PDB file of C-alpha atoms and ligand atoms in Angstrom:
ATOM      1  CA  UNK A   1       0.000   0.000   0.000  1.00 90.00           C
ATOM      2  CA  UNK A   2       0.806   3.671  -0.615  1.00 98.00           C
ATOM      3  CA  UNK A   3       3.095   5.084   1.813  1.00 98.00           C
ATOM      4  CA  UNK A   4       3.432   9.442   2.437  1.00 99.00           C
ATOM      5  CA  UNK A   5       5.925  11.399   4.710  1.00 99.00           C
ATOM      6  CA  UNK A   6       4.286  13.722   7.057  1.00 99.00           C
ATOM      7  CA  UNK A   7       6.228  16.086   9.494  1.00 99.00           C
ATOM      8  CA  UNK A   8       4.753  18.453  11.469  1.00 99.00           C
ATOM      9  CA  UNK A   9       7.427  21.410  11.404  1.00 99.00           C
ATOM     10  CA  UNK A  10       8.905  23.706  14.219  1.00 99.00           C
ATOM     11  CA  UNK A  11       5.611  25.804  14.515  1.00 98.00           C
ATOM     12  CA  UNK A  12       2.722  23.278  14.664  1.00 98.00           C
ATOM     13  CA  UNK A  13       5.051  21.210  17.470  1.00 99.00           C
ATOM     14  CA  UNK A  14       5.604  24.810  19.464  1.00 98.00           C
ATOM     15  CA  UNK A  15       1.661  25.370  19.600  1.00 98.00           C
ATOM     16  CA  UNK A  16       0.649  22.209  20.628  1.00 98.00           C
ATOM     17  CA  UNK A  17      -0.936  20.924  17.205  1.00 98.00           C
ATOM     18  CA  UNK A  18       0.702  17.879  17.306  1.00 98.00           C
ATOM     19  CA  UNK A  19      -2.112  15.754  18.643  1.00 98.00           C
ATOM     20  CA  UNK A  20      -4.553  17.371  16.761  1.00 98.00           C
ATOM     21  CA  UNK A  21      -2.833  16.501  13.363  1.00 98.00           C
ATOM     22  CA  UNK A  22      -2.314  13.174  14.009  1.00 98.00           C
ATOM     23  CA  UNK A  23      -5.472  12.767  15.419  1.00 98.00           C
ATOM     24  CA  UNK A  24      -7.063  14.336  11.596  1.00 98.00           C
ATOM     25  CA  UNK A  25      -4.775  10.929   9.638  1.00 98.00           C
ATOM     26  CA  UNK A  26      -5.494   8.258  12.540  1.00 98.00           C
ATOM     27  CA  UNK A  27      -9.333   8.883  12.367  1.00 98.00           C
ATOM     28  CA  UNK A  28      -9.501   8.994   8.763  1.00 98.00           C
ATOM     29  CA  UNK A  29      -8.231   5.410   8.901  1.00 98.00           C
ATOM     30  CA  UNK A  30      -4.560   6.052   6.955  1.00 98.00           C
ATOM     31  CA  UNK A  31      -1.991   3.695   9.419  1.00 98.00           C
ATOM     32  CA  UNK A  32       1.041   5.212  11.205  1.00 98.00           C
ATOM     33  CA  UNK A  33       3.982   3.565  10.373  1.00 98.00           C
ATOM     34  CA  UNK A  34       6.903   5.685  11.733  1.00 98.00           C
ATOM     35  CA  UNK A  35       7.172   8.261  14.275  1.00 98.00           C
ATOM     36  CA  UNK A  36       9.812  10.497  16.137  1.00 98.00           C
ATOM     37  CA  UNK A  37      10.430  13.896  17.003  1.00 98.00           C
ATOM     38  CA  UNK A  38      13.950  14.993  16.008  1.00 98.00           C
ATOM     39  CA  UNK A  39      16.111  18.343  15.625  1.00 98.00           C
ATOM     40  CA  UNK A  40      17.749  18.109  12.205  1.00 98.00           C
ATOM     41  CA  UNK A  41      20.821  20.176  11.079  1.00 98.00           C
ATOM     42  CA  UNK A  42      21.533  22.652   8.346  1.00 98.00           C
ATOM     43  CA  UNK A  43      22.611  20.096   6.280  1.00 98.00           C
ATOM     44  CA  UNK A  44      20.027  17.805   6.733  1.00 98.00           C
ATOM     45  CA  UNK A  45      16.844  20.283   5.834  1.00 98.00           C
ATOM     46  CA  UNK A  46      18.662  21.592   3.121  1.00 98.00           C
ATOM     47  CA  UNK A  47      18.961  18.159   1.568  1.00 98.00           C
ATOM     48  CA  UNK A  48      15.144  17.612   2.060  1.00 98.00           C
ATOM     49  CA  UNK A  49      14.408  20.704   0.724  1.00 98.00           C
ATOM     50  CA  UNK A  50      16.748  20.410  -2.179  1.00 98.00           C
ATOM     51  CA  UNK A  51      14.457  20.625  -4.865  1.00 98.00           C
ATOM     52  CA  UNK A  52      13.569  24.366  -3.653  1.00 98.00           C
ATOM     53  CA  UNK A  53      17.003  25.368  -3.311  1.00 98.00           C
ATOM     54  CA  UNK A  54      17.171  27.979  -6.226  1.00 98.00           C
ATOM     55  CA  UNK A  55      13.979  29.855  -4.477  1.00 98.00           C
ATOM     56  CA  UNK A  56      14.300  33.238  -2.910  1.00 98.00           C
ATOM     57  CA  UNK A  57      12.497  31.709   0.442  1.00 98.00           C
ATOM     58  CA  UNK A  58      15.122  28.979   0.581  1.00 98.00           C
ATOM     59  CA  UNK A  59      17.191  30.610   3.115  1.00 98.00           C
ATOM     60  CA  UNK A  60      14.259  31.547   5.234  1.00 98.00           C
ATOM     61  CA  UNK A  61      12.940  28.243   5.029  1.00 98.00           C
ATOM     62  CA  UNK A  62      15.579  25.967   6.465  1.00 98.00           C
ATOM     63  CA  UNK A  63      16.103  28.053   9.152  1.00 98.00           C
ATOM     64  CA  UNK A  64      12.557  27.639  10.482  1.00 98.00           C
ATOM     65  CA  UNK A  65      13.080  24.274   9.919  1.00 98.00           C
ATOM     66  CA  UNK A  66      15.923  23.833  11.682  1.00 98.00           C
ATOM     67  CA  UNK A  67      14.505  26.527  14.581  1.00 98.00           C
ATOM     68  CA  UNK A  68      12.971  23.747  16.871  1.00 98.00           C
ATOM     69  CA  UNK A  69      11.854  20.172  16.990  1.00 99.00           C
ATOM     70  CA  UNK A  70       9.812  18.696  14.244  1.00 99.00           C
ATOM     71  CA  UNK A  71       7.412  15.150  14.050  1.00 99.00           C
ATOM     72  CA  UNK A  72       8.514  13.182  11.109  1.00 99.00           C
ATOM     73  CA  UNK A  73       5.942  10.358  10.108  1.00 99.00           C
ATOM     74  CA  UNK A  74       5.344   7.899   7.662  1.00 99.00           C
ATOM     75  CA  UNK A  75       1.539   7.072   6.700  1.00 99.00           C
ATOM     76  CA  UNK A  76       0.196   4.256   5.166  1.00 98.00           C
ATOM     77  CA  UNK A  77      -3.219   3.716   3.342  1.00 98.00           C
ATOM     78  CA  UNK A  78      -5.227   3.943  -0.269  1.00 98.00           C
ATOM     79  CA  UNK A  79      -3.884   7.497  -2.270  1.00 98.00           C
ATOM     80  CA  UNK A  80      -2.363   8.376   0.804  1.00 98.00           C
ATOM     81  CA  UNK A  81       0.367  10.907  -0.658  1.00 98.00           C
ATOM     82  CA  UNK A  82      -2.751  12.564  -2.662  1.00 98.00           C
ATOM     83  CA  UNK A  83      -5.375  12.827   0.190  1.00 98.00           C
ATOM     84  CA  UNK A  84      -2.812  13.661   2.853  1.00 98.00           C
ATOM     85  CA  UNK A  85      -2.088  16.986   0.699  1.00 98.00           C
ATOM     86  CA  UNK A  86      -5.958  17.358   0.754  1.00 98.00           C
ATOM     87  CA  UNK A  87      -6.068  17.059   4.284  1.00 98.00           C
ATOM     88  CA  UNK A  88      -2.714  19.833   4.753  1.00 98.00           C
ATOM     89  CA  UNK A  89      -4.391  22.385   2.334  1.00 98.00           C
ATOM     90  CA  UNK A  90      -2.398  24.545   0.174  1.00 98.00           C
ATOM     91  CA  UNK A  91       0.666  25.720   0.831  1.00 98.00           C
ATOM     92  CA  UNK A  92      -0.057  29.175   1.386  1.00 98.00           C
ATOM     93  CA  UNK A  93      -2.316  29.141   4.400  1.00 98.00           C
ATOM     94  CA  UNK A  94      -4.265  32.240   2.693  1.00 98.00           C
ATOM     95  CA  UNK A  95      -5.706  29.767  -0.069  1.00 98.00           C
ATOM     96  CA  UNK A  96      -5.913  26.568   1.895  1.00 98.00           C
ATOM     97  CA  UNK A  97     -10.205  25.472   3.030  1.00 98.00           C
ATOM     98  CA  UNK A  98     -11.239  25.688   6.287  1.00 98.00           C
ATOM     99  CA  UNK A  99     -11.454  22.404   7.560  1.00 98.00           C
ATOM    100  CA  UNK A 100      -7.716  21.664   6.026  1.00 98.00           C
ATOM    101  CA  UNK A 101      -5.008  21.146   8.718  1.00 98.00           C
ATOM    102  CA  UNK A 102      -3.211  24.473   7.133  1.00 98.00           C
ATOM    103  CA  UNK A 103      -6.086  26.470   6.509  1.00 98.00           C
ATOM    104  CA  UNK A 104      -8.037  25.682  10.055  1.00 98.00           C
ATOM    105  CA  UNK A 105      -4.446  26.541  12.144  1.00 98.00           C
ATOM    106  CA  UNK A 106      -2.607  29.004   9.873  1.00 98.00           C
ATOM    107  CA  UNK A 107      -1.865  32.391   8.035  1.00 98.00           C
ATOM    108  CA  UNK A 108       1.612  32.555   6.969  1.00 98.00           C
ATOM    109  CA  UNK A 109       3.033  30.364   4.154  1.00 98.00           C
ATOM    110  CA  UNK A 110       6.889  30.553   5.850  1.00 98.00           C
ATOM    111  CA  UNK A 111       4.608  29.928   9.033  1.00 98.00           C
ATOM    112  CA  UNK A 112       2.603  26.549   7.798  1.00 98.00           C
ATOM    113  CA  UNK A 113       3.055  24.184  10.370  1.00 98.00           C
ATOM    114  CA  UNK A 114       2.890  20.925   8.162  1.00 99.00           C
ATOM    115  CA  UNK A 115       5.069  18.949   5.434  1.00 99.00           C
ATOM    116  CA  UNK A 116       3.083  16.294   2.932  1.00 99.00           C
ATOM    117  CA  UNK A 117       5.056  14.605   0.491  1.00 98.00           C
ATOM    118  CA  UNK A 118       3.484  15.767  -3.588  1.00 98.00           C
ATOM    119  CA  UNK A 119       4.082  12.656  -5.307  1.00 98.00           C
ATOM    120  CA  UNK A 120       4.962   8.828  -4.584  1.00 98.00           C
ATOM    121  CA  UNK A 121       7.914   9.248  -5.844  1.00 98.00           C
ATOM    122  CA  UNK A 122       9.132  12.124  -3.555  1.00 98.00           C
ATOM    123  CA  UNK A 123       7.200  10.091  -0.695  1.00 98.00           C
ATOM    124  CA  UNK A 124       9.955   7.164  -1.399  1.00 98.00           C
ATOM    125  CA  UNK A 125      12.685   9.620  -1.057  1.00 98.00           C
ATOM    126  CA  UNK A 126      11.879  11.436   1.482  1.00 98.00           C
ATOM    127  CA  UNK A 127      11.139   8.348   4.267  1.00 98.00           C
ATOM    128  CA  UNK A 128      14.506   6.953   2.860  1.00 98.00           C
ATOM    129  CA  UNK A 129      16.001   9.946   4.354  1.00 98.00           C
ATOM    130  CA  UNK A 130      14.133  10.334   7.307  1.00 99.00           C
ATOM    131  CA  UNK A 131      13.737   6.953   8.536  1.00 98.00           C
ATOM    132  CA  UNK A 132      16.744   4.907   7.197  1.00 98.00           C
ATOM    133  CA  UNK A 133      16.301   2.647  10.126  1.00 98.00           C
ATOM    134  CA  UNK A 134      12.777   1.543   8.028  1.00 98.00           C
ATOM    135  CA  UNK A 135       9.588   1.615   8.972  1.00 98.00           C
ATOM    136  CA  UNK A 136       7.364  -0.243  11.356  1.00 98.00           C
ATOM    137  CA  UNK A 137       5.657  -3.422   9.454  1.00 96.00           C
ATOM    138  CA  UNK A 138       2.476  -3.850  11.862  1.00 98.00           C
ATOM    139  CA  UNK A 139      -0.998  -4.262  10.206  1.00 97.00           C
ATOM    140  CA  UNK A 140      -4.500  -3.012  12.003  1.00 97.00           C
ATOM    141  CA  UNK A 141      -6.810  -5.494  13.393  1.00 97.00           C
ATOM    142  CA  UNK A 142      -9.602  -2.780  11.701  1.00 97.00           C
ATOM    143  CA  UNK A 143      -8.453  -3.267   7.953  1.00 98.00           C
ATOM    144  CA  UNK A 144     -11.402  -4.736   6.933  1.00 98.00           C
ATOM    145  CA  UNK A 145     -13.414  -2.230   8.746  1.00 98.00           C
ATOM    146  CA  UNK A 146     -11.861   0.508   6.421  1.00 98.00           C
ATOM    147  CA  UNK A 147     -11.426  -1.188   3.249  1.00 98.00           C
ATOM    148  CA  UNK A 148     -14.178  -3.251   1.044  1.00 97.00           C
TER     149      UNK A 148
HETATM  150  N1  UDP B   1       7.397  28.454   1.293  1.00 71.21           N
HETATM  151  C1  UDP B   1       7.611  29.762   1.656  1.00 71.21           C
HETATM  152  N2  UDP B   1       7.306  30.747   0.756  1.00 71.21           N
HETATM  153  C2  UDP B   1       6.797  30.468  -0.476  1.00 71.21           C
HETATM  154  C3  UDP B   1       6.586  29.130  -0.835  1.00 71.21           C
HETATM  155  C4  UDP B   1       6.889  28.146   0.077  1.00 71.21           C
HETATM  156  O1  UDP B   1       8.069  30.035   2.759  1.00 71.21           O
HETATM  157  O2  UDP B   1       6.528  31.386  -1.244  1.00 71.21           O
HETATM  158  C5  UDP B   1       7.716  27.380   2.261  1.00 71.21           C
HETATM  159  C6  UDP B   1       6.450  26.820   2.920  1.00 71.21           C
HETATM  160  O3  UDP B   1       6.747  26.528   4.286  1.00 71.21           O
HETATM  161  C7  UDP B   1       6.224  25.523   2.129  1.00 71.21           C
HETATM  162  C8  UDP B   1       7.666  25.095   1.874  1.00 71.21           C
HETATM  163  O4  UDP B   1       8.362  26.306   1.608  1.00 71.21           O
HETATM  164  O5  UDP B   1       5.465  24.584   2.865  1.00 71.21           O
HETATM  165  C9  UDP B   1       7.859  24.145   0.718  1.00 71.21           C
HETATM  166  O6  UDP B   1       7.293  24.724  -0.434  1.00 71.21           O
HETATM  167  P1  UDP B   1       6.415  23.820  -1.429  1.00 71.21           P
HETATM  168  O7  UDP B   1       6.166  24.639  -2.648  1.00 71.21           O
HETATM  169  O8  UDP B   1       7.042  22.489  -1.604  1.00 71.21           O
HETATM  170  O9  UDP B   1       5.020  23.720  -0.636  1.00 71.21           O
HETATM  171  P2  UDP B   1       4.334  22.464   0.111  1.00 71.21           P
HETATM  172  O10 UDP B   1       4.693  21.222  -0.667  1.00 71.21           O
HETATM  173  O11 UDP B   1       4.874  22.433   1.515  1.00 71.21           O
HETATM  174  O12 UDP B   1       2.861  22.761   0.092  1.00 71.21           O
HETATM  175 MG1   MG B   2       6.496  20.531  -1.322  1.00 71.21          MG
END
């Protein structure tokens, strides 16, 4: 099944959002597979953002990344990567829908309080990097509950 990384960045931890975010994945029946809160370096944000790195907001970017501890996760579940970057909202917290995670908790777009991985591909990557101990491999006893 379709696996997405998640991390709730420097801001949403600070506020206390944590619980509620994971709470918005868990009950909408996507499985967490991998979970810790770490402080990354420089280095290491830069290289997950590396893709962006030619953008004026680069700069600004990794260090609000790298300002406080962050949740990295891995989800699990049916168009995962797709519906968990319906669930965030658009990136800039201005155009995201109420009742996203972004557009129900924020107003800046340097101030967004929530990663999603855009693609399956980038998904792949990015848990490589985060968790390159793996993931956890346990199934839910409600599968059938939340698949036909
Ligand atoms: N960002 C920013 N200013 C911008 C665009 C993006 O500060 O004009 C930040 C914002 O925190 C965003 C992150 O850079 O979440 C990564 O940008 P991307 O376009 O990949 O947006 P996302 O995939 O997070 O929605
Ligand atoms: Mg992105």
């Amino acid at each position: 099944m379709e696996q997405t990384f998640i991390m709730i960045k420097p801001d949403g931890v600070q506020r206390g959002l944590v619980g509620e975010i994971i709470s918005r994945f868990e009950k909408k029946g996507f499985y967490l597979k991998a979970m810790k809160l770490i402080t990354v370096e420089r280095a290491f944000a830069e290289k997950h953002y590396e893709d962006l790195s030619s953008k004026p907001f680069f700069a600004g970017l990794v260090e609000y990344i790298i300002s406080g501890p962050v949740v990295a996760m891995v989800w699990e579940g049916k168009n995962v990567v797709l519906t968990g970057r319906k669930i965030i909202g658009a990136t800039n917290p201005a155009e995201s829908a109420p009742g996203t995670i972004r557009g129900d908790y924020a107003i800046m777009v340097g101030r967004n309080i929530i990663h999603g991985s855009d693609a399956v591909e980038s998904a792949r990557k990015e848990i490589a990097l985060w968790f390159p101990e793996g993931v956890s491999e346990w199934q839910s006893s409600a599968h059938s509950w939340i698949y036909e």
